[in-house]
Amino acid sequence: MDNNILEIKDLNVIYKTKTSILGSQKIVHAVNNVSLDIKKGEILAIAGESGCGKSTLAKAIMQLVDVQSGKIILENQNILELKKREDLKKFYQKVQIIFQNPYSSLNPKMKIGQILKEPLEINTKLSKAEIEKIIKDKITKVGLDKNCLKLYPHEFSGGQRQRIAIARSLILDPEFIIADEPVSALDVSIQAQIINLLKQLKEDENLTFLFISHDLSVIKYISDRIAIMYLGEIVEIGKTEEIFSDPKHPYTKALLSSVPELNSSKNKEKIQLKGELPSPENIPSGCKFHTRCPYVMKECNETSPKEIEFTSTHKCKCFLYN
Ligand code: SF4
């Protein structure tokens, strides 16, 4: 597996829309032939507009949506083939997720202590005293006082609730955490605190992160590598410095152009993103970006571009480089 903690191979997730009154049903390709390696100890960010498939990819890894085809390999095992309850339990001990909205991801009827205790009671045979010790340790690690264990989620601010959600994700000592837009529901002033906390935890707890966000400033600060996603496909991937200093795909360039502080250099090519993301029910043929691309050529609407390798780490799919 070559230092990879997780390998995704040719993953496809398809949704079917509800049947209309006329009896028609549409197929939505939410994740389209995605292959991705996530290396132990790194923060790999997935960037792209809302609706590009980032969160569906996260849910597919967590087995929260049905996968049409492909493999997700963790420690030489295709996790999509796990059927036994015991095997799935082991998987969820190793892989955890932090959701975007700390208001809805915590059960409002449970005290924080109960929320943190539950996974340990279900998944381990630890004694009461051992469980108490772990809970206190994790809540302190995320910067909260252990007195908060007696309180309910509504007694906390948004930032504090996200800290509690992070503590819950750490409770079983996972190796890999998916953070799905973990700061986008928070005030800007709180976002930096949570991002710094995740960075610190990555070092202290020896974690690997898949970090999903539409915010490139946050991604630039936190990630080691970035995959750019458009309509269910990875169109460019590279180290963070490669993507920011030398973006290749017109879509990546357009995303960077949309954030003025990331695109201040006079020499950097600026591309204005035109129009809306096409609906996943009506995915364009050929290169899926061709309906919005300023460099569109004849072949772009007929054939899908193959991946071009610029360095061993920097790759993109675009006919401009053939
Ligand atoms: Fe634009 Fe064509 Fe490249 Fe797609 S393949 S990004 S349409 S130039």
XYZ file of N, CA and C in Angstrom, residues 191-299:
327
model
N -13.468 30.189 13.141
C -12.943 29.222 12.164
C -11.460 28.936 12.379
N -10.662 30.020 12.579
C -9.212 29.838 12.713
C -8.880 28.987 13.929
N -9.648 29.166 15.022
C -9.380 28.371 16.242
C -9.593 26.878 15.968
N -10.678 26.571 15.258
C -10.982 25.157 14.995
C -9.953 24.563 14.022
N -9.572 25.345 13.019
C -8.566 24.863 12.061
C -7.245 24.576 12.776
N -6.843 25.505 13.670
C -5.593 25.297 14.417
C -5.691 24.078 15.327
N -6.887 23.872 15.892
C -7.092 22.702 16.748
C -6.906 21.416 15.934
N -7.506 21.363 14.743
C -7.383 20.157 13.906
C -5.919 19.899 13.537
N -5.193 20.992 13.213
C -3.765 20.853 12.864
C -2.972 20.284 14.038
N -3.261 20.812 15.219
C -2.565 20.363 16.430
C -2.877 18.893 16.718
N -4.166 18.530 16.581
C -4.582 17.154 16.861
C -3.935 16.181 15.885
N -3.776 16.641 14.653
C -3.146 15.780 13.640
C -1.743 15.369 14.124
N -1.006 16.344 14.671
C 0.343 16.047 15.169
C 0.292 15.203 16.439
N -0.529 15.657 17.405
C -0.540 15.000 18.731
C -1.075 13.576 18.672
N -2.086 13.351 17.828
C -2.768 12.047 17.819
C -2.344 11.188 16.621
N -1.373 11.708 15.837
C -0.870 10.933 14.706
C -1.985 10.585 13.708
N -2.750 11.595 13.315
C -3.948 11.374 12.498
C -3.706 11.672 11.021
N -4.579 11.141 10.201
C -4.637 11.483 8.775
C -6.018 12.088 8.551
N -6.079 13.157 7.722
C -7.362 13.814 7.486
C -7.715 13.862 6.003
N -8.998 13.633 5.718
C -9.548 14.047 4.427
C -10.376 15.270 4.767
N -9.953 16.433 4.250
C -10.550 17.704 4.657
C -11.343 18.273 3.488
N -12.648 18.337 3.653
C -13.506 18.781 2.553
C -13.932 20.217 2.788
N -13.720 21.067 1.787
C -14.098 22.476 1.961
C -14.256 23.153 0.601
N -15.086 24.204 0.587
C -15.154 25.022 -0.627
C -14.284 26.267 -0.440
N -13.694 26.429 0.752
C -12.955 27.644 1.089
C -11.449 27.436 0.861
N -10.950 28.036 -0.230
C -9.552 27.791 -0.600
C -8.553 28.433 0.360
N -8.961 29.507 1.052
C -8.037 30.126 2.014
C -7.773 29.151 3.157
N -8.852 28.505 3.634
C -8.719 27.527 4.717
C -7.886 26.346 4.236
N -8.174 25.887 3.021
C -7.465 24.730 2.458
C -5.971 25.030 2.313
N -5.649 26.243 1.872
C -4.239 26.605 1.689
C -3.494 26.507 3.021
N -4.169 26.922 4.076
C -3.548 26.953 5.400
C -3.355 25.546 5.978
N -4.334 24.674 5.747
C -4.324 23.404 6.503
C -3.771 22.201 5.732
N -3.858 22.209 4.383
C -3.643 20.937 3.671
C -2.204 20.706 3.212
N -1.866 19.422 3.002
C -0.585 19.042 2.396
C -0.752 18.849 0.893
N -1.914 18.281 0.511
C -2.221 18.091 -0.918
C -3.666 18.502 -1.143
N -3.978 18.799 -2.415
C -5.349 19.216 -2.755
C -5.821 18.447 -3.989
N -7.059 17.962 -3.916
C -7.712 17.401 -5.113
C -8.865 18.340 -5.462
N -8.909 18.774 -6.721
C -9.979 19.680 -7.171
C -11.053 18.822 -7.838
N -12.289 18.991 -7.393
C -13.376 18.146 -7.888
C -14.377 18.984 -8.679
N -14.793 18.463 -9.810
C -15.813 19.141 -10.626
C -16.794 18.102 -11.142
N -18.065 18.280 -10.827
C -19.133 17.364 -11.245
C -18.759 15.886 -11.048
N -18.324 15.584 -9.842
C -18.078 14.190 -9.486
C -16.732 13.639 -9.892
N -15.886 14.465 -10.570
C -14.567 13.974 -11.025
C -13.438 14.764 -10.384
N -12.313 14.099 -10.153
C -11.110 14.836 -9.745
C -10.465 15.354 -11.029
N -10.390 16.689 -11.189
C -9.817 17.229 -12.431
C -8.362 17.646 -12.270
N -7.933 17.878 -11.026
C -6.519 18.206 -10.776
C -6.164 17.786 -9.365
N -4.935 17.318 -9.198
C -4.459 16.957 -7.848
C -2.984 17.308 -7.754
N -2.574 17.786 -6.596
C -1.160 18.107 -6.423
C -0.876 18.528 -5.003
N 0.417 18.747 -4.725
C 0.781 19.281 -3.413
C 0.188 20.685 -3.323
N -0.060 21.137 -2.113
C -0.710 22.437 -1.929
C 0.071 23.543 -2.645
N 1.416 23.529 -2.522
C 2.194 24.599 -3.160
C 2.116 24.495 -4.688
N 2.001 23.265 -5.220
C 1.896 23.110 -6.682
C 0.572 23.699 -7.185
N -0.497 23.418 -6.457
C -1.817 23.897 -6.893
C -1.885 25.424 -6.804
N -1.320 25.990 -5.751
C -1.429 27.445 -5.596
C -0.423 28.213 -6.435
N 0.789 27.649 -6.653
C 1.782 28.417 -7.411
C 1.693 28.147 -8.911
N 1.194 26.953 -9.279
C 1.182 26.611 -10.703
C -0.074 25.808 -11.071
N -1.271 26.404 -10.868
C -2.487 25.653 -11.197
C -2.539 25.383 -12.694
N -3.017 24.197 -13.085
C -3.030 23.830 -14.505
C -4.434 23.866 -15.098
N -5.386 23.247 -14.418
C -6.728 23.106 -14.997
C -7.451 24.467 -14.993
N -8.134 24.825 -16.086
C -8.856 26.106 -16.102
C -9.838 26.255 -14.936
N -10.414 25.142 -14.478
C -11.351 25.233 -13.346
C -10.605 25.602 -12.062
N -9.434 25.001 -11.860
C -8.625 25.351 -10.672
C -8.265 26.828 -10.737
N -7.853 27.291 -11.931
C -7.465 28.700 -12.086
C -8.655 29.612 -11.767
N -9.843 29.188 -12.215
C -11.040 29.989 -11.960
C -11.363 30.035 -10.463
N -11.215 28.903 -9.796
C -11.482 28.877 -8.348
C -10.503 29.805 -7.621
N -9.223 29.745 -8.014
C -8.224 30.596 -7.358
C -8.478 32.073 -7.662
N -8.927 32.358 -8.900
C -9.207 33.749 -9.282
C -10.341 34.335 -8.453
N -11.219 33.454 -7.964
C -12.382 33.959 -7.231
C -12.043 34.376 -5.804
N -10.802 34.108 -5.377
C -10.396 34.524 -4.020
C -9.275 35.554 -4.180
N -9.603 36.863 -4.092
C -8.612 37.900 -4.411
C -7.293 37.746 -3.669
N -7.329 37.444 -2.375
C -6.067 37.381 -1.620
C -5.175 36.204 -2.027
N -5.758 35.238 -2.759
C -4.949 34.098 -3.210
C -4.439 34.329 -4.626
N -4.875 35.414 -5.227
C -4.587 35.616 -6.639
C -4.061 37.027 -6.869
N -3.194 37.501 -5.940
C -2.776 38.898 -5.993
C -1.682 39.162 -7.036
N -0.936 38.118 -7.434
C 0.166 38.336 -8.370
C -0.343 38.839 -9.717
N 0.340 39.891 -10.246
C -0.085 40.479 -11.527
C 0.085 39.492 -12.673
N 1.078 38.588 -12.531
C 1.370 37.668 -13.634
C 0.427 36.477 -13.685
N -0.282 36.259 -12.600
C -1.118 35.065 -12.551
C -2.346 35.228 -13.425
N -2.599 34.190 -14.223
C -3.738 34.227 -15.137
C -5.042 34.197 -14.330
N -5.946 35.139 -14.650
C -7.214 35.177 -13.918
C -8.341 34.703 -14.837
N -9.147 33.788 -14.340
C -10.275 33.284 -15.132
C -11.545 33.504 -14.339
N -12.484 34.166 -14.971
C -13.770 34.378 -14.312
C -14.666 33.168 -14.574
N -15.155 32.583 -13.499
C -16.038 31.422 -13.637
C -17.407 31.894 -14.097
N -17.861 31.391 -15.264
C -19.156 31.841 -15.797
C -20.233 30.808 -15.518
N -21.418 31.304 -15.243
C -22.574 30.415 -15.110
C -22.538 29.555 -13.864
N -23.576 28.779 -13.721
C -23.728 27.905 -12.555
C -23.141 26.532 -12.868
N -22.862 25.780 -11.811
C -22.470 24.382 -11.978
C -23.647 23.646 -12.625
N -23.446 22.954 -13.764
C -24.586 22.235 -14.357
C -25.153 21.226 -13.370
N -26.435 20.954 -13.498
C -27.057 19.986 -12.607
C -26.450 18.609 -12.842
N -26.175 17.856 -11.766
C -25.605 16.508 -11.948
C -26.539 15.585 -12.737
N -27.803 15.997 -12.895
C -28.732 15.183 -13.706
C -28.467 15.388 -15.192
N -27.800 16.514 -15.523
C -27.531 16.821 -16.941
C -26.042 17.070 -17.135
N -25.252 16.087 -16.853
C -23.796 16.250 -16.943
C -23.378 16.382 -18.407
N -22.582 17.435 -18.738
C -22.162 17.604 -20.136
C -21.308 16.422 -20.614
N -21.328 16.173 -21.905
C -20.489 15.118 -22.484
C -19.038 15.603 -22.542
N -18.105 14.698 -22.883
C -16.697 15.072 -23.034
C -16.128 15.593 -21.735
N -15.357 16.691 -21.805
C -14.862 17.327 -20.575
C -16.054 18.024 -19.926
N -16.320 17.676 -18.691
C -17.533 18.182 -18.026
C -17.481 19.692 -17.795
N -16.284 20.279 -17.893
C -16.143 21.720 -17.661
C -16.341 22.515 -18.959
N -16.591 21.826 -20.086
C -16.544 22.538 -21.377
C -17.617 23.618 -21.512
N -18.730 23.483 -20.774
C -19.794 24.492 -20.904
C -19.413 25.817 -20.232
N -18.362 25.791 -19.419
C -17.960 27.020 -18.704
C -16.505 27.416 -18.990
N -15.826 26.627 -19.810
C -14.380 26.836 -19.975
C -14.090 27.873 -21.067
N -13.255 28.891 -20.777
C -12.923 29.899 -21.802
C -12.023 29.349 -22.911
N -11.398 28.193 -22.715
C -10.468 27.632 -23.715
C -11.068 26.460 -24.479
N -12.390 26.292 -24.384
C -13.011 25.097 -24.963
C -12.636 24.926 -26.455
N -12.304 23.681 -26.819
C -11.942 23.354 -28.205
C -12.920 22.295 -28.702
N -12.809 21.957 -30.005
C -13.776 21.024 -30.589
C -13.819 19.683 -29.834
N -12.628 19.141 -29.541
C -12.597 17.809 -28.918
C -13.144 17.802 -27.487
